[in-house]
């Protein structure tokens, strides 16, 4: 019988790549979705076939208990969150409820359904993965950042992620649950939302190349991040749940690039001079900026045998090419539609 995995946040970038990876490994994959009318459910269904869905909401404890009881998973990957950092200042309370307390609700649901912490032997040992974030490091105490680096988050999102990280550790230590956190540094792909800076860059560059836009507005061009490919990082998530003992891991490339580097590479991919099109707009500067994040992935490399495959230059070029292809296809469809009597 195949192993069964439940993924929250399955309609997002990481969820879709993880679902594909687990299906390739022979898993039966379930996605937690908020109702049948979830508009992104059809999108992930087109990207990833052979998925099953169960209703549930990270804001509702009873729905999570019901979902876990129905699916009876062997592994749970909690990727669900309000993950856009700038939005967390506008919706700080909701970010805390979903990104922070949502982790507690999921852990408690697993504990209740599995019978962990009650008298007798638990009915089954479910392995739990929590998607922690490099944003927890914030104003960094040291560079690069490892599993032992102290946290100093600089946004409501980072604070909520830190809560989720510590409550996962607490349930592991208090109840003996197999619960781990992956402290993932920035990871991107053509499936990234348009609000995120790398995808904003790749999509706008493609529009400029096709004559659909004339400028790219950005905030701090000097912010530096450790960027990798999301398709590489989901394999690290899976590997974390295959170890004999539960441990937390930092996942990143160990190489940093600035937003300016991302811009230069993206415009270079279409043969344009970035300085002619980029406009710095204070609207996109964070209230409390995180200047530099750089991973020390030594533990992941040595214990998981994990290493990133795609380099940043290849990643940005891939994203630009994907956006060019998508926009070109959309243009051709619009031209066709304009001349067809439906």
mmCIF file of C-alpha atoms in Angstrom:
data_model
loop_
_atom_site.group_PDB
_atom_site.id
_atom_site.type_symbol
_atom_site.label_atom_id
_atom_site.label_comp_id
_atom_site.label_asym_id
_atom_site.label_seq_id
_atom_site.Cartn_x
_atom_site.Cartn_y
_atom_site.Cartn_z
ATOM 1 C CA UNK A 1 0.000 0.000 0.000
ATOM 2 C CA UNK A 2 1.362 3.424 -0.973
ATOM 3 C CA UNK A 3 2.162 6.016 1.636
ATOM 4 C CA UNK A 4 -0.296 8.850 2.026
ATOM 5 C CA UNK A 5 0.626 12.539 2.323
ATOM 6 C CA UNK A 6 -1.501 15.554 3.179
ATOM 7 C CA UNK A 7 -0.336 18.987 2.009
ATOM 8 C CA UNK A 8 -1.694 22.307 3.233
ATOM 9 C CA UNK A 9 -1.063 25.188 0.846
ATOM 10 C CA UNK A 10 -1.169 22.769 -2.074
ATOM 11 C CA UNK A 11 -2.427 25.459 -4.460
ATOM 12 C CA UNK A 12 0.740 27.519 -3.989
ATOM 13 C CA UNK A 13 4.131 27.292 -5.652
ATOM 14 C CA UNK A 14 5.703 24.896 -3.145
ATOM 15 C CA UNK A 15 2.567 22.812 -2.771
ATOM 16 C CA UNK A 16 2.347 22.054 -6.481
ATOM 17 C CA UNK A 17 6.032 21.125 -6.794
ATOM 18 C CA UNK A 18 5.889 18.996 -3.639
ATOM 19 C CA UNK A 19 2.775 17.200 -4.873
ATOM 20 C CA UNK A 20 4.528 16.344 -8.137
ATOM 21 C CA UNK A 21 7.593 15.105 -6.256
ATOM 22 C CA UNK A 22 5.582 12.888 -3.907
ATOM 23 C CA UNK A 23 3.493 11.433 -6.737
ATOM 24 C CA UNK A 24 6.743 10.497 -8.484
ATOM 25 C CA UNK A 25 7.761 8.722 -5.256
ATOM 26 C CA UNK A 26 4.568 6.651 -5.354
ATOM 27 C CA UNK A 27 2.577 8.540 -2.700
ATOM 28 C CA UNK A 28 -1.153 9.027 -2.584
ATOM 29 C CA UNK A 29 -1.329 12.826 -2.317
ATOM 30 C CA UNK A 30 -4.115 14.823 -0.703
ATOM 31 C CA UNK A 31 -4.440 18.590 -0.630
ATOM 32 C CA UNK A 32 -6.206 20.580 2.066
ATOM 33 C CA UNK A 33 -8.410 23.246 0.445
ATOM 34 C CA UNK A 34 -10.845 25.789 1.844
ATOM 35 C CA UNK A 35 -14.077 24.640 0.221
ATOM 36 C CA UNK A 36 -15.061 23.295 -3.173
ATOM 37 C CA UNK A 37 -15.145 26.802 -4.671
ATOM 38 C CA UNK A 38 -11.461 27.511 -3.976
ATOM 39 C CA UNK A 39 -10.493 29.402 -7.181
ATOM 40 C CA UNK A 40 -6.924 28.056 -7.195
ATOM 41 C CA UNK A 41 -7.965 24.425 -6.878
ATOM 42 C CA UNK A 42 -8.551 24.093 -10.625
ATOM 43 C CA UNK A 43 -5.138 25.656 -11.295
ATOM 44 C CA UNK A 44 -3.223 23.107 -9.256
ATOM 45 C CA UNK A 45 -5.360 20.302 -10.702
ATOM 46 C CA UNK A 46 -4.190 21.318 -14.183
ATOM 47 C CA UNK A 47 -0.562 21.451 -13.048
ATOM 48 C CA UNK A 48 -0.576 18.249 -11.018
ATOM 49 C CA UNK A 49 -2.777 15.318 -11.937
ATOM 50 C CA UNK A 50 -3.942 12.479 -9.668
ATOM 51 C CA UNK A 51 -4.482 14.682 -6.625
ATOM 52 C CA UNK A 52 -7.205 14.178 -4.046
ATOM 53 C CA UNK A 53 -8.701 16.966 -1.979
ATOM 54 C CA UNK A 54 -10.174 17.339 1.474
ATOM 55 C CA UNK A 55 -11.775 20.438 2.934
ATOM 56 C CA UNK A 56 -10.222 22.211 5.879
ATOM 57 C CA UNK A 57 -9.094 25.606 7.127
ATOM 58 C CA UNK A 58 -6.087 26.554 9.243
ATOM 59 C CA UNK A 59 -8.404 28.939 11.109
ATOM 60 C CA UNK A 60 -10.767 26.126 12.137
ATOM 61 C CA UNK A 61 -9.524 23.422 14.505
ATOM 62 C CA UNK A 62 -12.488 21.080 14.036
ATOM 63 C CA UNK A 63 -12.109 21.069 10.241
ATOM 64 C CA UNK A 64 -8.453 20.048 10.578
ATOM 65 C CA UNK A 65 -9.311 17.183 12.931
ATOM 66 C CA UNK A 66 -11.979 16.000 10.479
ATOM 67 C CA UNK A 67 -9.582 16.257 7.519
ATOM 68 C CA UNK A 68 -6.804 14.276 9.219
ATOM 69 C CA UNK A 69 -9.282 11.687 10.458
ATOM 70 C CA UNK A 70 -10.564 11.209 6.912
ATOM 71 C CA UNK A 71 -7.202 11.123 5.105
ATOM 72 C CA UNK A 72 -5.264 9.154 7.761
ATOM 73 C CA UNK A 73 -1.943 10.467 6.403
ATOM 74 C CA UNK A 74 1.507 9.050 7.027
ATOM 75 C CA UNK A 75 3.061 12.467 6.444
ATOM 76 C CA UNK A 76 1.704 16.006 6.740
ATOM 77 C CA UNK A 77 3.393 18.980 5.070
ATOM 78 C CA UNK A 78 2.191 22.302 6.433
ATOM 79 C CA UNK A 79 2.921 24.820 3.673
ATOM 80 C CA UNK A 80 -0.235 26.878 4.159
ATOM 81 C CA UNK A 81 0.388 30.499 5.214
ATOM 82 C CA UNK A 82 -0.117 34.129 4.342
ATOM 83 C CA UNK A 83 3.284 34.213 2.750
ATOM 84 C CA UNK A 84 3.668 37.656 1.170
ATOM 85 C CA UNK A 85 5.775 39.635 3.645
ATOM 86 C CA UNK A 86 4.565 43.191 2.772
ATOM 87 C CA UNK A 87 0.927 42.072 3.192
ATOM 88 C CA UNK A 88 1.685 40.954 6.742
ATOM 89 C CA UNK A 89 1.918 44.595 7.873
ATOM 90 C CA UNK A 90 -1.508 45.320 6.395
ATOM 91 C CA UNK A 91 -3.090 42.161 7.834
ATOM 92 C CA UNK A 92 -0.945 41.475 10.871
ATOM 93 C CA UNK A 93 -3.656 39.806 12.959
ATOM 94 C CA UNK A 94 -4.756 37.488 10.162
ATOM 95 C CA UNK A 95 -1.105 36.635 9.455
ATOM 96 C CA UNK A 96 -0.670 35.647 13.095
ATOM 97 C CA UNK A 97 -3.822 33.524 13.042
ATOM 98 C CA UNK A 98 -2.991 31.634 9.823
ATOM 99 C CA UNK A 99 0.799 31.563 9.643
ATOM 100 C CA UNK A 100 1.373 31.251 13.386
ATOM 101 C CA UNK A 101 -1.593 29.737 15.213
ATOM 102 C CA UNK A 102 -2.505 27.661 12.159
ATOM 103 C CA UNK A 103 0.569 25.554 12.911
ATOM 104 C CA UNK A 104 -0.629 24.965 16.470
ATOM 105 C CA UNK A 105 -4.073 23.939 15.224
ATOM 106 C CA UNK A 106 -2.560 21.453 12.780
ATOM 107 C CA UNK A 107 -0.243 19.953 15.407
ATOM 108 C CA UNK A 108 -3.084 19.689 17.891
ATOM 109 C CA UNK A 109 -5.294 18.024 15.279
ATOM 110 C CA UNK A 110 -2.554 15.462 14.628
ATOM 111 C CA UNK A 111 -2.104 14.886 18.343
ATOM 112 C CA UNK A 112 -5.839 14.354 18.899
ATOM 113 C CA UNK A 113 -6.406 12.031 15.942
ATOM 114 C CA UNK A 114 -3.235 10.007 16.608
ATOM 115 C CA UNK A 115 -3.875 9.749 20.342
ATOM 116 C CA UNK A 116 -0.455 11.215 21.157
ATOM 117 C CA UNK A 117 -0.132 12.316 24.767
ATOM 118 C CA UNK A 118 -3.113 10.315 25.986
ATOM 119 C CA UNK A 119 -2.963 7.056 27.924
ATOM 120 C CA UNK A 120 -1.952 4.026 25.903
ATOM 121 C CA UNK A 121 -0.021 3.703 22.666
ATOM 122 C CA UNK A 122 -0.718 6.229 19.874
ATOM 123 C CA UNK A 123 -2.787 4.770 17.031
ATOM 124 C CA UNK A 124 -0.127 5.783 14.498
ATOM 125 C CA UNK A 125 2.953 7.966 14.190
ATOM 126 C CA UNK A 126 2.309 10.723 11.662
ATOM 127 C CA UNK A 127 5.345 12.678 10.525
ATOM 128 C CA UNK A 128 4.877 16.456 10.360
ATOM 129 C CA UNK A 129 6.789 19.049 8.337
ATOM 130 C CA UNK A 130 6.513 22.759 9.120
ATOM 131 C CA UNK A 131 7.553 25.315 6.512
ATOM 132 C CA UNK A 132 9.696 27.718 8.493
ATOM 133 C CA UNK A 133 11.359 30.700 6.842
ATOM 134 C CA UNK A 134 14.645 32.568 6.664
ATOM 135 C CA UNK A 135 12.590 35.699 7.454
ATOM 136 C CA UNK A 136 12.736 34.530 11.090
ATOM 137 C CA UNK A 137 16.405 35.589 11.156
ATOM 138 C CA UNK A 138 15.501 39.154 10.158
ATOM 139 C CA UNK A 139 18.176 41.471 11.515
ATOM 140 C CA UNK A 140 20.767 38.740 11.415
ATOM 141 C CA UNK A 141 23.096 38.017 14.317
ATOM 142 C CA UNK A 142 25.631 36.290 12.071
ATOM 143 C CA UNK A 143 26.259 35.457 8.432
ATOM 144 C CA UNK A 144 25.664 32.873 7.116
ATOM 145 C CA UNK A 145 22.668 31.668 9.140
ATOM 146 C CA UNK A 146 22.506 28.104 10.453
ATOM 147 C CA UNK A 147 20.097 26.097 12.578
ATOM 148 C CA UNK A 148 21.731 27.621 15.675
ATOM 149 C CA UNK A 149 21.476 31.284 14.661
ATOM 150 C CA UNK A 150 19.157 33.307 16.900
ATOM 151 C CA UNK A 151 15.987 34.807 15.427
ATOM 152 C CA UNK A 152 15.247 38.528 15.154
ATOM 153 C CA UNK A 153 12.250 38.744 12.767
ATOM 154 C CA UNK A 154 11.511 42.121 11.175
ATOM 155 C CA UNK A 155 7.916 41.658 9.988
ATOM 156 C CA UNK A 156 4.632 40.243 11.306
ATOM 157 C CA UNK A 157 5.192 37.377 8.864
ATOM 158 C CA UNK A 158 8.612 36.597 10.326
ATOM 159 C CA UNK A 159 7.229 36.744 13.867
ATOM 160 C CA UNK A 160 4.367 34.389 12.972
ATOM 161 C CA UNK A 161 6.785 31.962 11.329
ATOM 162 C CA UNK A 162 8.976 32.019 14.447
ATOM 163 C CA UNK A 163 5.951 31.056 16.547
ATOM 164 C CA UNK A 164 5.160 28.182 14.185
ATOM 165 C CA UNK A 165 8.781 27.047 14.342
ATOM 166 C CA UNK A 166 8.940 27.027 18.140
ATOM 167 C CA UNK A 167 5.523 25.391 18.642
ATOM 168 C CA UNK A 168 6.629 22.606 16.285
ATOM 169 C CA UNK A 169 9.732 22.062 18.387
ATOM 170 C CA UNK A 170 7.617 22.209 21.556
ATOM 171 C CA UNK A 171 5.262 19.460 20.368
ATOM 172 C CA UNK A 172 8.253 17.335 19.368
ATOM 173 C CA UNK A 173 9.830 17.721 22.805
ATOM 174 C CA UNK A 174 6.593 17.558 24.818
ATOM 175 C CA UNK A 175 4.778 14.707 23.095
ATOM 176 C CA UNK A 176 7.523 12.841 21.248
ATOM 177 C CA UNK A 177 5.941 13.666 17.887
ATOM 178 C CA UNK A 178 7.967 13.375 14.719
ATOM 179 C CA UNK A 179 7.692 17.089 13.917
ATOM 180 C CA UNK A 180 10.365 19.042 12.076
ATOM 181 C CA UNK A 181 10.869 22.477 10.556
ATOM 182 C CA UNK A 182 12.611 23.292 7.319
ATOM 183 C CA UNK A 183 14.095 26.792 7.529
ATOM 184 C CA UNK A 184 13.899 27.536 3.822
ATOM 185 C CA UNK A 185 15.596 30.520 2.276
ATOM 186 C CA UNK A 186 14.018 32.280 -0.714
ATOM 187 C CA UNK A 187 13.004 29.879 -3.430
ATOM 188 C CA UNK A 188 11.438 30.872 -6.735
ATOM 189 C CA UNK A 189 10.020 29.462 -9.967
ATOM 190 C CA UNK A 190 7.720 30.326 -12.882
ATOM 191 C CA UNK A 191 4.865 29.356 -10.525
ATOM 192 C CA UNK A 192 5.746 32.104 -8.032
ATOM 193 C CA UNK A 193 3.042 34.708 -7.427
ATOM 194 C CA UNK A 194 3.366 37.981 -9.329
ATOM 195 C CA UNK A 195 3.593 39.927 -6.066
ATOM 196 C CA UNK A 196 6.989 38.385 -5.211
ATOM 197 C CA UNK A 197 9.987 40.362 -6.404
ATOM 198 C CA UNK A 198 11.694 37.752 -8.609
ATOM 199 C CA UNK A 199 8.474 36.931 -10.471
ATOM 200 C CA UNK A 200 7.551 40.601 -10.646
ATOM 201 C CA UNK A 201 10.907 41.161 -12.317
ATOM 202 C CA UNK A 202 10.666 38.240 -14.762
ATOM 203 C CA UNK A 203 7.058 39.001 -15.724
ATOM 204 C CA UNK A 204 7.629 42.733 -16.213
ATOM 205 C CA UNK A 205 10.813 42.136 -18.206
ATOM 206 C CA UNK A 206 8.848 39.847 -20.511
ATOM 207 C CA UNK A 207 6.138 42.515 -20.890
ATOM 208 C CA UNK A 208 8.739 45.181 -21.683
ATOM 209 C CA UNK A 209 10.348 42.910 -24.285
ATOM 210 C CA UNK A 210 6.952 42.406 -25.947
ATOM 211 C CA UNK A 211 6.087 46.111 -25.830
ATOM 212 C CA UNK A 212 3.391 45.642 -23.190
ATOM 213 C CA UNK A 213 5.095 47.738 -20.477
ATOM 214 C CA UNK A 214 7.611 50.561 -20.301
ATOM 215 C CA UNK A 215 9.108 50.406 -16.816
ATOM 216 C CA UNK A 216 9.723 48.223 -13.780
ATOM 217 C CA UNK A 217 9.088 49.767 -10.344
ATOM 218 C CA UNK A 218 11.031 48.278 -7.435
ATOM 219 C CA UNK A 219 12.059 49.145 -3.880
ATOM 220 C CA UNK A 220 15.465 48.399 -2.356
ATOM 221 C CA UNK A 221 17.767 47.218 -5.139
ATOM 222 C CA UNK A 222 20.544 46.466 -2.663
ATOM 223 C CA UNK A 223 18.620 43.904 -0.573
ATOM 224 C CA UNK A 224 20.499 40.598 -0.800
ATOM 225 C CA UNK A 225 18.976 37.147 -0.630
ATOM 226 C CA UNK A 226 19.929 33.510 -0.949
ATOM 227 C CA UNK A 227 17.693 32.491 -3.865
ATOM 228 C CA UNK A 228 17.138 28.946 -5.159
ATOM 229 C CA UNK A 229 14.690 26.932 -7.254
ATOM 230 C CA UNK A 230 11.512 25.781 -5.514
ATOM 231 C CA UNK A 231 11.562 22.491 -7.425
ATOM 232 C CA UNK A 232 14.878 21.658 -5.745
ATOM 233 C CA UNK A 233 13.755 22.634 -2.269
ATOM 234 C CA UNK A 234 10.705 20.380 -2.043
ATOM 235 C CA UNK A 235 12.959 17.333 -2.220
ATOM 236 C CA UNK A 236 14.632 18.563 0.978
ATOM 237 C CA UNK A 237 11.206 18.728 2.668
ATOM 238 C CA UNK A 238 10.588 15.101 1.785
ATOM 239 C CA UNK A 239 14.041 13.984 2.897
ATOM 240 C CA UNK A 240 13.532 15.569 6.330
ATOM 241 C CA UNK A 241 10.636 13.221 7.020
ATOM 242 C CA UNK A 242 12.629 10.125 5.994
ATOM 243 C CA UNK A 243 15.270 10.415 8.722
ATOM 244 C CA UNK A 244 15.427 8.147 11.780
ATOM 245 C CA UNK A 245 15.338 11.109 14.181
ATOM 246 C CA UNK A 246 13.453 14.391 13.728
ATOM 247 C CA UNK A 247 15.724 17.419 13.276
ATOM 248 C CA UNK A 248 15.330 20.933 11.876
ATOM 249 C CA UNK A 249 17.307 21.933 8.787
ATOM 250 C CA UNK A 250 18.344 25.124 7.022
ATOM 251 C CA UNK A 251 17.811 24.831 3.260
ATOM 252 C CA UNK A 252 19.492 27.262 0.877
ATOM 253 C CA UNK A 253 22.306 27.652 -1.631
ATOM 254 C CA UNK A 254 24.838 29.503 0.540
ATOM 255 C CA UNK A 255 25.194 32.113 -2.233
ATOM 256 C CA UNK A 256 23.653 35.598 -2.122
ATOM 257 C CA UNK A 257 22.557 37.942 -4.885
ATOM 258 C CA UNK A 258 21.070 41.422 -4.753
ATOM 259 C CA UNK A 259 17.777 42.511 -6.287
ATOM 260 C CA UNK A 260 19.978 44.491 -8.670
ATOM 261 C CA UNK A 261 21.640 41.220 -9.758
ATOM 262 C CA UNK A 262 18.229 39.673 -10.415
ATOM 263 C CA UNK A 263 17.256 42.670 -12.545
ATOM 264 C CA UNK A 264 20.503 42.589 -14.509
ATOM 265 C CA UNK A 265 20.213 38.877 -15.263
ATOM 266 C CA UNK A 266 16.544 39.104 -16.247
ATOM 267 C CA UNK A 267 16.995 42.021 -18.645
ATOM 268 C CA UNK A 268 20.161 40.424 -19.993
ATOM 269 C CA UNK A 269 18.139 37.318 -20.888
ATOM 270 C CA UNK A 270 16.178 39.405 -23.424
ATOM 271 C CA UNK A 271 19.077 41.612 -24.536
ATOM 272 C CA UNK A 272 17.977 44.841 -22.809
ATOM 273 C CA UNK A 273 19.818 47.384 -20.634
ATOM 274 C CA UNK A 274 18.085 47.286 -17.251
ATOM 275 C CA UNK A 275 19.085 50.829 -16.270
ATOM 276 C CA UNK A 276 16.801 52.246 -18.971
ATOM 277 C CA UNK A 277 13.672 50.676 -17.478
ATOM 278 C CA UNK A 278 14.027 50.316 -13.694
ATOM 279 C CA UNK A 279 12.484 52.956 -11.409
ATOM 280 C CA UNK A 280 13.041 52.930 -7.628
ATOM 281 C CA UNK A 281 9.743 53.618 -5.849
ATOM 282 C CA UNK A 282 9.627 54.192 -2.076
ATOM 283 C CA UNK A 283 6.190 52.539 -2.023
ATOM 284 C CA UNK A 284 7.915 49.160 -2.311
ATOM 285 C CA UNK A 285 10.404 49.659 0.539
ATOM 286 C CA UNK A 286 9.545 47.691 3.702
ATOM 287 C CA UNK A 287 8.949 49.519 7.013
ATOM 288 C CA UNK A 288 11.695 47.373 8.584
ATOM 289 C CA UNK A 289 14.037 46.093 5.895
ATOM 290 C CA UNK A 290 15.934 42.807 5.995
ATOM 291 C CA UNK A 291 19.158 43.568 4.160
ATOM 292 C CA UNK A 292 20.978 40.240 3.782
ATOM 293 C CA UNK A 293 19.992 36.607 4.246
ATOM 294 C CA UNK A 294 22.461 33.809 3.464
ATOM 295 C CA UNK A 295 22.070 30.133 4.342
ATOM 296 C CA UNK A 296 24.572 27.757 5.859
ATOM 297 C CA UNK A 297 23.112 24.471 4.533
ATOM 298 C CA UNK A 298 25.921 22.277 5.895
ATOM 299 C CA UNK A 299 23.639 20.044 7.978
ATOM 300 C CA UNK A 300 21.246 19.458 5.058
ATOM 301 C CA UNK A 301 24.142 18.610 2.775
ATOM 302 C CA UNK A 302 25.861 16.249 5.203
ATOM 303 C CA UNK A 303 22.857 14.530 6.801
ATOM 304 C CA UNK A 304 20.220 14.638 4.039
ATOM 305 C CA UNK A 305 22.582 14.445 1.090
ATOM 306 C CA UNK A 306 20.712 17.419 -0.370
ATOM 307 C CA UNK A 307 22.170 20.011 -2.713
ATOM 308 C CA UNK A 308 20.530 22.573 -5.008
ATOM 309 C CA UNK A 309 20.795 21.833 -8.722
ATOM 310 C CA UNK A 310 19.752 25.055 -10.447
ATOM 311 C CA UNK A 311 21.949 28.164 -10.178
ATOM 312 C CA UNK A 312 20.436 31.621 -9.722
ATOM 313 C CA UNK A 313 21.366 32.818 -13.216
ATOM 314 C CA UNK A 314 19.676 29.747 -14.707
ATOM 315 C CA UNK A 315 16.639 30.247 -12.484
ATOM 316 C CA UNK A 316 16.043 33.886 -13.460
ATOM 317 C CA UNK A 317 16.541 33.086 -17.144
ATOM 318 C CA UNK A 318 14.076 30.196 -16.897
ATOM 319 C CA UNK A 319 11.492 32.450 -15.257
ATOM 320 C CA UNK A 320 11.840 35.150 -17.924
ATOM 321 C CA UNK A 321 11.549 32.584 -20.716
ATOM 322 C CA UNK A 322 8.460 31.055 -19.110
ATOM 323 C CA UNK A 323 6.793 34.470 -18.796
ATOM 324 C CA UNK A 324 7.696 35.325 -22.383
ATOM 325 C CA UNK A 325 6.134 32.089 -23.592
ATOM 326 C CA UNK A 326 2.998 32.640 -21.511
ATOM 327 C CA UNK A 327 2.491 36.246 -22.605
ATOM 328 C CA UNK A 328 3.201 35.443 -26.255
ATOM 329 C CA UNK A 329 0.613 32.668 -26.152
ATOM 330 C CA UNK A 330 -1.904 35.019 -24.529
ATOM 331 C CA UNK A 331 -1.259 37.648 -27.206
ATOM 332 C CA UNK A 332 -1.839 35.145 -30.005
ATOM 333 C CA UNK A 333 -5.042 33.938 -28.348
ATOM 334 C CA UNK A 334 -6.329 37.511 -28.032
ATOM 335 C CA UNK A 335 -5.524 38.221 -31.685
ATOM 336 C CA UNK A 336 -7.293 35.020 -32.733
ATOM 337 C CA UNK A 337 -10.337 35.783 -30.596
ATOM 338 C CA UNK A 338 -10.637 39.267 -32.092
ATOM 339 C CA UNK A 339 -11.115 37.794 -35.576
ATOM 340 C CA UNK A 340 -13.403 34.895 -34.755
ATOM 341 C CA UNK A 341 -17.191 35.113 -34.648
ATOM 342 C CA UNK A 342 -17.969 32.980 -31.630
#
